[in-house]
C-alpha cells in the first residue's frame, strides 16, 4: 500500500446540455409531478471509477476499481491518496468496490476483494484529511465462491452504523441457496458497529441477534447482487438497487423506521416474479420498483434521493441508472409507493455508481472513466 500527497492536474469540463422533461403516465400509472432542465458536466477523468464518498471539508473521494483512491478538486482528480492496487484484482467483478467515511470523518473504510477474491473491509484512521497507513486494520472478511456478485458497497446509516452489501456469491441462479440462507453473510445487507469491538461489534437490536442458525450481522436478506444502495439524506429511508438474473431488475425500499429483517425474495423470487418455479416466501418484501430487462437495460445501478439545492425541481426524486443503458431515470416514492417515474434524458455512459457530495449534489461515475456532476441547465 502507498499513501501519497495530494496534487491536482487540470482537466477541462465537458458540458452535455440536455433538456429534461419527466415522462407523463396514464391515469392508472405512476406519474411525474414535475419537470426540470439539467446537464451532465464532466469534471474529471479516472481509471475505471467504481465508487465514491463525501469526504472531510466538503471534498469528494473517488475510488478506482484497480485499487486507488483520489480526491476530486477544482481541476480534476488528485494523485492517489491511497493505493492498494497490489492487493486486489479486476478479474471478474472484483476490485476496489466501495469507500465510506464515518459521520465524524475520523475513519475511512474501503471494501475490496483481495487477491484470493475474499471480500474485505479495512479501516484507516484519518488525520489532516488523509488516511493514516499505520492505523490500517481489517474489520470483516467474507470468502467468495465465484468472481461475480461480490456486492461490495458500504455506507454509514443515519444510526451511525456501517452497512455492508454482499451478493449471493456468484455464478448464476444462486447455486448454493445463499439468498434465503440466514447462516451466511452472502446475499445480505449487514449492519455492524466497526469501532465498538474487536474487530467490530454487533448492534444489540440487529434483527437476528441470538437467533439459532442465523448470522447476527444480517440486517436484510434475499438479495442477488445489491451492487449499490443508499440512505435518503432527508428521511433516512434505505434504497437498494439489486441486479437481476435474467428478466427483472429491482429497486428495494425500507423506511427509516424499519427494524430490519426484510426478505427481498431472491432466489425464490426475481422482482415480483417466482424464479424458476420458486415459491414466494410468506415474508417476501416486494420491490418498490422493477423493470423488464428486455426494455431498459440489464444491470440496475442504484443511486440517491436528490437532496441538493442546485436543481430545485429534482428535490426528493430518487435518481438511478442501468449499466447497460446509461440513461438517468427518477422515481418519486411516497410511503413506500412509487407515485412518479421519470426519464432525465441524460446519457451517462456505462453508469457504475453515483456519489452524493456533502452538499447533496450528485456525481455520476462511468466505468469508461467519466466523473460527471448533475447540474441545472
mmCIF file of C-alpha atoms in Angstrom:
data_model
loop_
_atom_site.group_PDB
_atom_site.id
_atom_site.type_symbol
_atom_site.label_atom_id
_atom_site.label_comp_id
_atom_site.label_asym_id
_atom_site.label_seq_id
_atom_site.Cartn_x
_atom_site.Cartn_y
_atom_site.Cartn_z
ATOM 1 C CA UNK A 1 0.000 0.000 0.000
ATOM 2 C CA UNK A 2 1.181 3.515 -0.844
ATOM 3 C CA UNK A 3 -0.031 6.835 0.524
ATOM 4 C CA UNK A 4 0.912 9.922 -1.456
ATOM 5 C CA UNK A 5 0.412 13.653 -1.091
ATOM 6 C CA UNK A 6 -2.320 15.381 -2.998
ATOM 7 C CA UNK A 7 -1.702 17.283 -6.226
ATOM 8 C CA UNK A 8 -4.170 18.376 -8.905
ATOM 9 C CA UNK A 9 -3.997 18.152 -12.650
ATOM 10 C CA UNK A 10 -6.029 20.440 -14.851
ATOM 11 C CA UNK A 11 -8.849 18.629 -16.582
ATOM 12 C CA UNK A 12 -11.268 20.547 -18.757
ATOM 13 C CA UNK A 13 -15.009 20.249 -18.186
ATOM 14 C CA UNK A 14 -17.248 18.821 -20.863
ATOM 15 C CA UNK A 15 -20.774 20.141 -20.866
ATOM 16 C CA UNK A 16 -23.586 17.985 -22.173
ATOM 17 C CA UNK A 17 -26.623 20.240 -22.347
ATOM 18 C CA UNK A 18 -29.807 18.264 -22.196
ATOM 19 C CA UNK A 19 -33.329 19.420 -21.569
ATOM 20 C CA UNK A 20 -35.040 17.155 -19.093
ATOM 21 C CA UNK A 21 -38.761 16.568 -19.175
ATOM 22 C CA UNK A 22 -40.062 13.840 -16.927
ATOM 23 C CA UNK A 23 -42.417 11.390 -18.593
ATOM 24 C CA UNK A 24 -46.142 11.634 -18.139
ATOM 25 C CA UNK A 25 -48.083 8.458 -17.387
ATOM 26 C CA UNK A 26 -51.698 7.474 -17.828
ATOM 27 C CA UNK A 27 -54.202 7.875 -15.017
ATOM 28 C CA UNK A 28 -53.708 4.334 -13.687
ATOM 29 C CA UNK A 29 -49.901 4.517 -13.745
ATOM 30 C CA UNK A 30 -47.394 6.426 -11.625
ATOM 31 C CA UNK A 31 -46.969 9.935 -12.998
ATOM 32 C CA UNK A 32 -44.214 12.511 -12.786
ATOM 33 C CA UNK A 33 -45.273 15.643 -10.974
ATOM 34 C CA UNK A 34 -42.565 17.995 -12.202
ATOM 35 C CA UNK A 35 -40.051 18.763 -14.913
ATOM 36 C CA UNK A 36 -36.568 20.220 -14.828
ATOM 37 C CA UNK A 37 -33.669 21.146 -17.034
ATOM 38 C CA UNK A 38 -30.308 19.523 -16.334
ATOM 39 C CA UNK A 39 -26.874 18.970 -17.799
ATOM 40 C CA UNK A 40 -24.200 16.429 -17.069
ATOM 41 C CA UNK A 41 -20.891 18.202 -16.551
ATOM 42 C CA UNK A 42 -17.801 16.042 -16.870
ATOM 43 C CA UNK A 43 -15.489 17.292 -14.118
ATOM 44 C CA UNK A 44 -12.717 14.669 -14.246
ATOM 45 C CA UNK A 45 -11.423 11.511 -15.888
ATOM 46 C CA UNK A 46 -10.482 8.464 -13.818
ATOM 47 C CA UNK A 47 -9.185 4.962 -14.473
ATOM 48 C CA UNK A 48 -12.244 2.756 -14.016
ATOM 49 C CA UNK A 49 -14.034 4.816 -11.345
ATOM 50 C CA UNK A 50 -16.071 2.418 -9.237
ATOM 51 C CA UNK A 51 -17.340 4.212 -6.132
ATOM 52 C CA UNK A 52 -17.086 7.419 -4.142
ATOM 53 C CA UNK A 53 -17.949 9.164 -0.915
ATOM 54 C CA UNK A 54 -18.296 12.618 0.589
ATOM 55 C CA UNK A 55 -15.067 13.412 2.407
ATOM 56 C CA UNK A 56 -13.874 15.929 5.014
ATOM 57 C CA UNK A 57 -14.048 19.668 4.324
ATOM 58 C CA UNK A 58 -16.548 19.262 1.505
ATOM 59 C CA UNK A 59 -14.329 17.026 -0.605
ATOM 60 C CA UNK A 60 -15.446 14.142 -2.799
ATOM 61 C CA UNK A 61 -13.331 10.981 -2.839
ATOM 62 C CA UNK A 62 -13.328 8.729 -5.896
ATOM 63 C CA UNK A 63 -12.270 5.066 -5.872
ATOM 64 C CA UNK A 64 -10.789 3.453 -8.960
ATOM 65 C CA UNK A 65 -11.519 -0.230 -9.362
ATOM 66 C CA UNK A 66 -7.871 -1.244 -9.753
ATOM 67 C CA UNK A 67 -7.191 -0.061 -6.202
ATOM 68 C CA UNK A 68 -6.523 3.680 -5.990
ATOM 69 C CA UNK A 69 -8.432 6.491 -4.279
ATOM 70 C CA UNK A 70 -8.238 10.121 -5.441
ATOM 71 C CA UNK A 71 -9.763 13.384 -4.265
ATOM 72 C CA UNK A 72 -11.851 15.461 -6.640
ATOM 73 C CA UNK A 73 -10.762 19.108 -6.784
ATOM 74 C CA UNK A 74 -11.491 22.180 -8.851
ATOM 75 C CA UNK A 75 -9.055 20.988 -11.521
ATOM 76 C CA UNK A 76 -9.779 17.274 -11.616
ATOM 77 C CA UNK A 77 -8.523 14.384 -9.515
ATOM 78 C CA UNK A 78 -5.547 14.409 -7.178
ATOM 79 C CA UNK A 79 -2.719 11.934 -7.177
ATOM 80 C CA UNK A 80 -3.736 8.801 -5.244
ATOM 81 C CA UNK A 81 -4.140 9.293 -1.517
ATOM 82 C CA UNK A 82 -4.440 5.524 -1.183
ATOM 83 C CA UNK A 83 -3.119 2.730 -3.385
ATOM 84 C CA UNK A 84 -3.896 -0.952 -2.761
ATOM 85 C CA UNK A 85 -3.540 -1.970 -6.406
ATOM 86 C CA UNK A 86 -1.017 -4.677 -5.495
ATOM 87 C CA UNK A 87 -3.581 -6.262 -3.163
ATOM 88 C CA UNK A 88 -6.606 -6.604 -5.423
ATOM 89 C CA UNK A 89 -7.505 -7.663 -8.950
ATOM 90 C CA UNK A 90 -10.068 -6.657 -11.538
ATOM 91 C CA UNK A 91 -10.755 -10.243 -12.616
ATOM 92 C CA UNK A 92 -14.479 -10.882 -12.961
ATOM 93 C CA UNK A 93 -16.342 -8.287 -10.932
ATOM 94 C CA UNK A 94 -13.579 -7.875 -8.373
ATOM 95 C CA UNK A 95 -11.584 -4.846 -7.302
ATOM 96 C CA UNK A 96 -11.949 -1.836 -5.030
ATOM 97 C CA UNK A 97 -15.737 -1.700 -4.841
ATOM 98 C CA UNK A 98 -16.716 0.689 -2.064
ATOM 99 C CA UNK A 99 -15.487 3.529 0.136
ATOM 100 C CA UNK A 100 -17.049 5.329 3.102
ATOM 101 C CA UNK A 101 -16.282 7.759 5.909
ATOM 102 C CA UNK A 102 -17.817 7.543 9.338
ATOM 103 C CA UNK A 103 -20.045 10.507 10.280
ATOM 104 C CA UNK A 104 -17.198 12.330 12.056
ATOM 105 C CA UNK A 105 -14.699 11.743 9.207
ATOM 106 C CA UNK A 106 -12.468 10.136 11.827
ATOM 107 C CA UNK A 107 -12.179 6.835 9.937
ATOM 108 C CA UNK A 108 -12.082 5.868 6.273
ATOM 109 C CA UNK A 109 -13.279 2.442 5.133
ATOM 110 C CA UNK A 110 -12.590 0.544 1.934
ATOM 111 C CA UNK A 111 -14.367 -2.508 0.555
ATOM 112 C CA UNK A 112 -12.412 -4.657 -1.880
ATOM 113 C CA UNK A 113 -11.696 -8.214 -2.957
ATOM 114 C CA UNK A 114 -8.199 -9.438 -2.134
ATOM 115 C CA UNK A 115 -6.009 -11.464 -4.498
ATOM 116 C CA UNK A 116 -7.850 -14.647 -3.490
ATOM 117 C CA UNK A 117 -11.225 -12.991 -4.144
ATOM 118 C CA UNK A 118 -12.163 -12.629 -0.472
ATOM 119 C CA UNK A 119 -14.343 -9.602 0.260
ATOM 120 C CA UNK A 120 -12.519 -7.415 2.767
ATOM 121 C CA UNK A 121 -13.482 -4.317 4.749
ATOM 122 C CA UNK A 122 -10.493 -2.318 6.032
ATOM 123 C CA UNK A 123 -10.371 0.748 8.254
ATOM 124 C CA UNK A 124 -7.942 3.677 8.397
ATOM 125 C CA UNK A 125 -7.820 6.473 10.926
ATOM 126 C CA UNK A 126 -7.969 9.905 9.277
ATOM 127 C CA UNK A 127 -5.722 12.818 10.272
ATOM 128 C CA UNK A 128 -5.417 16.147 8.464
ATOM 129 C CA UNK A 129 -7.805 14.875 5.847
ATOM 130 C CA UNK A 130 -5.626 11.887 4.944
ATOM 131 C CA UNK A 131 -5.882 8.142 5.704
ATOM 132 C CA UNK A 132 -3.082 7.034 8.015
ATOM 133 C CA UNK A 133 -1.461 3.834 6.678
ATOM 134 C CA UNK A 134 -0.037 2.700 10.019
ATOM 135 C CA UNK A 135 -3.557 2.544 11.511
ATOM 136 C CA UNK A 136 -4.923 0.155 8.919
ATOM 137 C CA UNK A 137 -6.842 -2.830 10.247
ATOM 138 C CA UNK A 138 -9.192 -5.404 8.775
ATOM 139 C CA UNK A 139 -12.727 -5.168 10.122
ATOM 140 C CA UNK A 140 -14.520 -8.005 8.307
ATOM 141 C CA UNK A 141 -13.878 -10.612 5.608
ATOM 142 C CA UNK A 142 -16.123 -12.931 3.624
ATOM 143 C CA UNK A 143 -14.932 -15.642 1.257
ATOM 144 C CA UNK A 144 -16.491 -15.556 -2.198
ATOM 145 C CA UNK A 145 -17.101 -18.824 -4.078
ATOM 146 C CA UNK A 146 -17.160 -17.120 -7.505
ATOM 147 C CA UNK A 147 -15.677 -13.931 -9.000
ATOM 148 C CA UNK A 148 -19.058 -12.256 -9.597
ATOM 149 C CA UNK A 149 -21.905 -10.911 -7.448
ATOM 150 C CA UNK A 150 -19.490 -9.604 -4.840
ATOM 151 C CA UNK A 151 -21.663 -6.608 -3.985
ATOM 152 C CA UNK A 152 -19.174 -4.503 -2.080
ATOM 153 C CA UNK A 153 -20.986 -1.236 -1.411
ATOM 154 C CA UNK A 154 -20.596 0.257 2.081
ATOM 155 C CA UNK A 155 -22.450 3.163 3.701
ATOM 156 C CA UNK A 156 -22.936 4.568 7.167
ATOM 157 C CA UNK A 157 -26.601 4.804 8.039
ATOM 158 C CA UNK A 158 -28.350 7.604 9.922
ATOM 159 C CA UNK A 159 -27.886 5.491 13.061
ATOM 160 C CA UNK A 160 -24.107 5.733 12.768
ATOM 161 C CA UNK A 161 -23.648 2.031 11.995
ATOM 162 C CA UNK A 162 -21.823 0.629 8.973
ATOM 163 C CA UNK A 163 -23.959 -1.195 6.399
ATOM 164 C CA UNK A 164 -22.287 -3.649 4.011
ATOM 165 C CA UNK A 165 -23.768 -5.192 0.855
ATOM 166 C CA UNK A 166 -22.736 -8.670 -0.268
ATOM 167 C CA UNK A 167 -24.059 -10.527 -3.305
ATOM 168 C CA UNK A 168 -25.152 -14.146 -3.254
ATOM 169 C CA UNK A 169 -21.662 -15.458 -4.039
ATOM 170 C CA UNK A 170 -21.958 -15.537 -7.798
ATOM 171 C CA UNK A 171 -22.195 -17.992 -10.652
ATOM 172 C CA UNK A 172 -25.861 -17.891 -11.768
ATOM 173 C CA UNK A 173 -29.167 -18.776 -10.190
ATOM 174 C CA UNK A 174 -27.747 -18.793 -6.627
ATOM 175 C CA UNK A 175 -26.480 -22.406 -6.800
ATOM 176 C CA UNK A 176 -25.731 -22.547 -3.065
ATOM 177 C CA UNK A 177 -29.049 -21.035 -1.988
ATOM 178 C CA UNK A 178 -27.323 -18.199 -0.151
ATOM 179 C CA UNK A 179 -30.025 -15.606 -0.682
ATOM 180 C CA UNK A 180 -32.510 -17.347 1.623
ATOM 181 C CA UNK A 181 -29.921 -18.881 3.966
ATOM 182 C CA UNK A 182 -29.519 -16.906 7.193
ATOM 183 C CA UNK A 183 -26.404 -18.883 8.112
ATOM 184 C CA UNK A 184 -24.233 -16.982 5.615
ATOM 185 C CA UNK A 185 -23.415 -13.330 5.054
ATOM 186 C CA UNK A 186 -23.780 -13.751 1.283
ATOM 187 C CA UNK A 187 -26.870 -12.293 -0.360
ATOM 188 C CA UNK A 188 -27.343 -9.848 2.512
ATOM 189 C CA UNK A 189 -27.129 -6.312 3.805
ATOM 190 C CA UNK A 190 -25.112 -6.350 7.032
ATOM 191 C CA UNK A 191 -25.144 -3.849 9.906
ATOM 192 C CA UNK A 192 -22.193 -3.574 12.273
ATOM 193 C CA UNK A 193 -20.531 -1.161 14.678
ATOM 194 C CA UNK A 194 -16.926 -1.128 13.396
ATOM 195 C CA UNK A 195 -15.394 0.718 16.352
ATOM 196 C CA UNK A 196 -17.465 -0.817 19.135
ATOM 197 C CA UNK A 197 -15.450 -4.009 19.433
ATOM 198 C CA UNK A 198 -12.546 -6.003 18.029
ATOM 199 C CA UNK A 199 -12.738 -6.413 15.112
ATOM 200 C CA UNK A 200 -16.285 -4.998 15.342
ATOM 201 C CA UNK A 201 -19.418 -5.085 17.488
ATOM 202 C CA UNK A 202 -22.886 -6.220 16.513
ATOM 203 C CA UNK A 203 -25.698 -3.801 17.403
ATOM 204 C CA UNK A 204 -27.926 -5.393 20.017
ATOM 205 C CA UNK A 205 -31.056 -4.533 18.032
ATOM 206 C CA UNK A 206 -30.000 -6.296 14.826
ATOM 207 C CA UNK A 207 -32.963 -8.449 13.771
ATOM 208 C CA UNK A 208 -31.326 -11.888 14.045
ATOM 209 C CA UNK A 209 -29.211 -11.415 17.167
ATOM 210 C CA UNK A 210 -29.180 -14.657 19.190
ATOM 211 C CA UNK A 211 -31.430 -16.450 16.671
ATOM 212 C CA UNK A 212 -30.225 -20.020 16.138
ATOM 213 C CA UNK A 213 -28.917 -20.681 12.638
ATOM 214 C CA UNK A 214 -28.699 -17.012 11.700
ATOM 215 C CA UNK A 215 -25.759 -14.626 11.481
ATOM 216 C CA UNK A 216 -26.053 -11.758 13.934
ATOM 217 C CA UNK A 217 -24.619 -9.279 11.420
ATOM 218 C CA UNK A 218 -27.554 -9.609 8.994
ATOM 219 C CA UNK A 219 -29.852 -6.630 8.556
ATOM 220 C CA UNK A 220 -31.749 -7.736 5.409
ATOM 221 C CA UNK A 221 -31.591 -10.765 3.101
ATOM 222 C CA UNK A 222 -32.885 -12.303 -0.115
ATOM 223 C CA UNK A 223 -30.604 -10.228 -2.346
ATOM 224 C CA UNK A 224 -28.828 -11.334 -5.511
ATOM 225 C CA UNK A 225 -26.277 -8.583 -6.074
ATOM 226 C CA UNK A 226 -27.085 -5.364 -4.193
ATOM 227 C CA UNK A 227 -24.431 -3.507 -6.139
ATOM 228 C CA UNK A 228 -25.371 -0.020 -4.935
ATOM 229 C CA UNK A 229 -27.556 1.131 -2.043
ATOM 230 C CA UNK A 230 -28.106 4.433 -0.264
ATOM 231 C CA UNK A 231 -29.889 6.199 2.543
ATOM 232 C CA UNK A 232 -32.147 9.151 1.806
ATOM 233 C CA UNK A 233 -30.414 12.106 3.472
ATOM 234 C CA UNK A 234 -33.803 13.714 4.037
ATOM 235 C CA UNK A 235 -35.770 10.815 5.509
ATOM 236 C CA UNK A 236 -33.280 8.060 6.376
ATOM 237 C CA UNK A 237 -35.095 5.555 4.131
ATOM 238 C CA UNK A 238 -32.985 2.768 2.616
ATOM 239 C CA UNK A 239 -32.970 2.133 -1.147
ATOM 240 C CA UNK A 240 -31.225 -0.843 -2.761
ATOM 241 C CA UNK A 241 -30.550 -1.456 -6.440
ATOM 242 C CA UNK A 242 -30.469 -5.267 -6.724
ATOM 243 C CA UNK A 243 -29.179 -6.610 -10.041
ATOM 244 C CA UNK A 244 -31.435 -9.238 -11.601
ATOM 245 C CA UNK A 245 -30.670 -12.642 -13.076
ATOM 246 C CA UNK A 246 -32.255 -12.773 -16.492
ATOM 247 C CA UNK A 247 -35.534 -10.879 -16.692
ATOM 248 C CA UNK A 248 -36.122 -8.282 -13.963
ATOM 249 C CA UNK A 249 -34.125 -5.503 -12.328
ATOM 250 C CA UNK A 250 -35.394 -4.272 -8.982
ATOM 251 C CA UNK A 251 -35.164 -1.428 -6.507
ATOM 252 C CA UNK A 252 -35.989 -2.250 -2.907
ATOM 253 C CA UNK A 253 -37.081 0.218 -0.248
ATOM 254 C CA UNK A 254 -37.313 0.208 3.526
ATOM 255 C CA UNK A 255 -38.474 3.086 5.734
ATOM 256 C CA UNK A 256 -36.151 4.719 8.231
ATOM 257 C CA UNK A 257 -38.342 3.212 10.954
ATOM 258 C CA UNK A 258 -37.526 -0.349 9.821
ATOM 259 C CA UNK A 259 -36.196 -2.728 12.456
ATOM 260 C CA UNK A 260 -34.523 -4.809 9.728
ATOM 261 C CA UNK A 261 -35.136 -8.424 8.819
ATOM 262 C CA UNK A 262 -36.656 -7.753 5.392
ATOM 263 C CA UNK A 263 -36.618 -10.678 2.962
ATOM 264 C CA UNK A 264 -36.388 -9.340 -0.582
ATOM 265 C CA UNK A 265 -37.045 -12.744 -2.076
ATOM 266 C CA UNK A 266 -34.003 -13.911 -4.025
ATOM 267 C CA UNK A 267 -33.593 -16.647 -5.177
ATOM 268 C CA UNK A 268 -37.199 -17.726 -4.756
ATOM 269 C CA UNK A 269 -38.206 -14.509 -6.473
ATOM 270 C CA UNK A 270 -36.774 -12.228 -9.129
ATOM 271 C CA UNK A 271 -38.546 -8.955 -8.500
ATOM 272 C CA UNK A 272 -42.248 -9.700 -8.190
ATOM 273 C CA UNK A 273 -41.932 -12.976 -10.111
ATOM 274 C CA UNK A 274 -41.223 -16.538 -8.946
ATOM 275 C CA UNK A 275 -37.754 -17.536 -10.138
ATOM 276 C CA UNK A 276 -37.501 -20.900 -11.920
ATOM 277 C CA UNK A 277 -40.568 -22.324 -10.294
ATOM 278 C CA UNK A 278 -39.814 -20.928 -6.868
ATOM 279 C CA UNK A 279 -42.473 -20.233 -4.278
ATOM 280 C CA UNK A 280 -42.898 -16.745 -2.912
ATOM 281 C CA UNK A 281 -41.788 -16.625 0.734
ATOM 282 C CA UNK A 282 -44.545 -15.686 3.156
ATOM 283 C CA UNK A 283 -42.452 -12.757 4.390
ATOM 284 C CA UNK A 284 -41.360 -11.544 0.955
ATOM 285 C CA UNK A 285 -40.987 -7.762 0.734
ATOM 286 C CA UNK A 286 -41.625 -6.959 -2.933
ATOM 287 C CA UNK A 287 -39.567 -4.303 -4.705
ATOM 288 C CA UNK A 288 -40.836 -0.760 -4.741
ATOM 289 C CA UNK A 289 -39.957 -0.745 -8.452
ATOM 290 C CA UNK A 290 -38.928 -3.244 -11.100
ATOM 291 C CA UNK A 291 -38.272 -3.083 -14.821
ATOM 292 C CA UNK A 292 -38.089 -5.630 -17.599
ATOM 293 C CA UNK A 293 -34.598 -6.369 -18.902
ATOM 294 C CA UNK A 294 -35.942 -6.593 -22.432
ATOM 295 C CA UNK A 295 -36.610 -2.870 -22.457
ATOM 296 C CA UNK A 296 -34.489 -0.631 -20.243
ATOM 297 C CA UNK A 297 -31.194 -2.365 -19.594
ATOM 298 C CA UNK A 298 -29.565 -5.329 -17.901
ATOM 299 C CA UNK A 299 -27.958 -4.226 -14.625
ATOM 300 C CA UNK A 300 -29.520 -1.639 -12.327
ATOM 301 C CA UNK A 301 -27.204 0.933 -10.759
ATOM 302 C CA UNK A 302 -28.805 2.219 -7.596
ATOM 303 C CA UNK A 303 -28.460 5.926 -6.875
ATOM 304 C CA UNK A 304 -29.628 8.515 -4.362
ATOM 305 C CA UNK A 305 -32.643 10.605 -3.483
ATOM 306 C CA UNK A 306 -31.655 14.091 -4.602
ATOM 307 C CA UNK A 307 -31.362 16.463 -1.625
ATOM 308 C CA UNK A 308 -29.156 19.126 -3.182
ATOM 309 C CA UNK A 309 -30.158 22.731 -3.795
ATOM 310 C CA UNK A 310 -28.931 23.304 -7.339
ATOM 311 C CA UNK A 311 -31.854 21.573 -9.113
ATOM 312 C CA UNK A 312 -34.980 22.515 -7.198
ATOM 313 C CA UNK A 313 -37.354 20.582 -9.453
ATOM 314 C CA UNK A 314 -35.471 17.351 -8.765
ATOM 315 C CA UNK A 315 -35.740 17.596 -4.979
ATOM 316 C CA UNK A 316 -36.967 14.374 -3.384
ATOM 317 C CA UNK A 317 -36.597 12.267 -6.535
ATOM 318 C CA UNK A 318 -34.601 9.037 -6.472
ATOM 319 C CA UNK A 319 -32.051 9.139 -9.303
ATOM 320 C CA UNK A 320 -30.732 5.834 -10.670
ATOM 321 C CA UNK A 321 -29.475 4.264 -13.889
ATOM 322 C CA UNK A 322 -28.535 0.998 -15.579
ATOM 323 C CA UNK A 323 -25.030 -0.092 -16.548
ATOM 324 C CA UNK A 324 -26.177 -1.359 -19.949
ATOM 325 C CA UNK A 325 -28.478 1.558 -20.797
ATOM 326 C CA UNK A 326 -26.887 4.592 -19.164
ATOM 327 C CA UNK A 327 -29.986 6.780 -19.056
ATOM 328 C CA UNK A 328 -30.558 8.590 -15.781
ATOM 329 C CA UNK A 329 -34.065 7.934 -14.505
ATOM 330 C CA UNK A 330 -36.080 9.006 -11.471
ATOM 331 C CA UNK A 331 -38.678 7.680 -9.087
ATOM 332 C CA UNK A 332 -40.871 9.623 -6.722
ATOM 333 C CA UNK A 333 -41.620 7.439 -3.701
ATOM 334 C CA UNK A 334 -44.222 8.251 -1.063
ATOM 335 C CA UNK A 335 -44.841 5.921 1.881
ATOM 336 C CA UNK A 336 -43.250 3.014 0.037
ATOM 337 C CA UNK A 337 -45.218 3.509 -3.187
ATOM 338 C CA UNK A 338 -43.929 4.875 -6.474
ATOM 339 C CA UNK A 339 -46.051 7.882 -7.397
ATOM 340 C CA UNK A 340 -43.934 9.158 -10.270
ATOM 341 C CA UNK A 341 -41.456 7.865 -12.826
ATOM 342 C CA UNK A 342 -39.162 9.969 -14.965
ATOM 343 C CA UNK A 343 -36.533 9.784 -17.690
ATOM 344 C CA UNK A 344 -33.982 12.554 -17.271
ATOM 345 C CA UNK A 345 -32.950 12.358 -20.898
ATOM 346 C CA UNK A 346 -29.309 12.387 -19.813
ATOM 347 C CA UNK A 347 -26.910 9.673 -21.006
ATOM 348 C CA UNK A 348 -24.168 8.824 -18.509
ATOM 349 C CA UNK A 349 -22.469 6.014 -20.430
ATOM 350 C CA UNK A 350 -21.825 2.733 -18.617
ATOM 351 C CA UNK A 351 -23.005 4.074 -15.269
ATOM 352 C CA UNK A 352 -21.436 2.038 -12.494
ATOM 353 C CA UNK A 353 -22.071 4.248 -9.469
ATOM 354 C CA UNK A 354 -23.387 7.511 -8.072
ATOM 355 C CA UNK A 355 -21.727 9.671 -5.425
ATOM 356 C CA UNK A 356 -23.567 12.032 -3.087
ATOM 357 C CA UNK A 357 -21.458 15.026 -2.063
ATOM 358 C CA UNK A 358 -21.731 16.600 1.358
ATOM 359 C CA UNK A 359 -23.977 19.327 -0.052
ATOM 360 C CA UNK A 360 -26.346 16.777 -1.571
ATOM 361 C CA UNK A 361 -25.268 17.253 -5.172
ATOM 362 C CA UNK A 362 -24.850 14.080 -7.235
ATOM 363 C CA UNK A 363 -21.950 12.771 -9.287
ATOM 364 C CA UNK A 364 -22.200 10.022 -11.883
ATOM 365 C CA UNK A 365 -19.374 7.540 -12.491
ATOM 366 C CA UNK A 366 -18.997 5.703 -15.794
ATOM 367 C CA UNK A 367 -16.621 2.747 -15.876
ATOM 368 C CA UNK A 368 -15.070 4.178 -19.046
ATOM 369 C CA UNK A 369 -13.604 6.995 -16.983
ATOM 370 C CA UNK A 370 -16.034 9.920 -16.835
ATOM 371 C CA UNK A 371 -16.720 11.565 -13.488
ATOM 372 C CA UNK A 372 -19.681 13.874 -14.078
ATOM 373 C CA UNK A 373 -21.807 16.164 -11.934
ATOM 374 C CA UNK A 374 -25.558 16.572 -12.352
ATOM 375 C CA UNK A 375 -26.134 20.315 -12.806
ATOM 376 C CA UNK A 376 -29.012 22.613 -13.705
ATOM 377 C CA UNK A 377 -29.108 23.608 -17.367
#
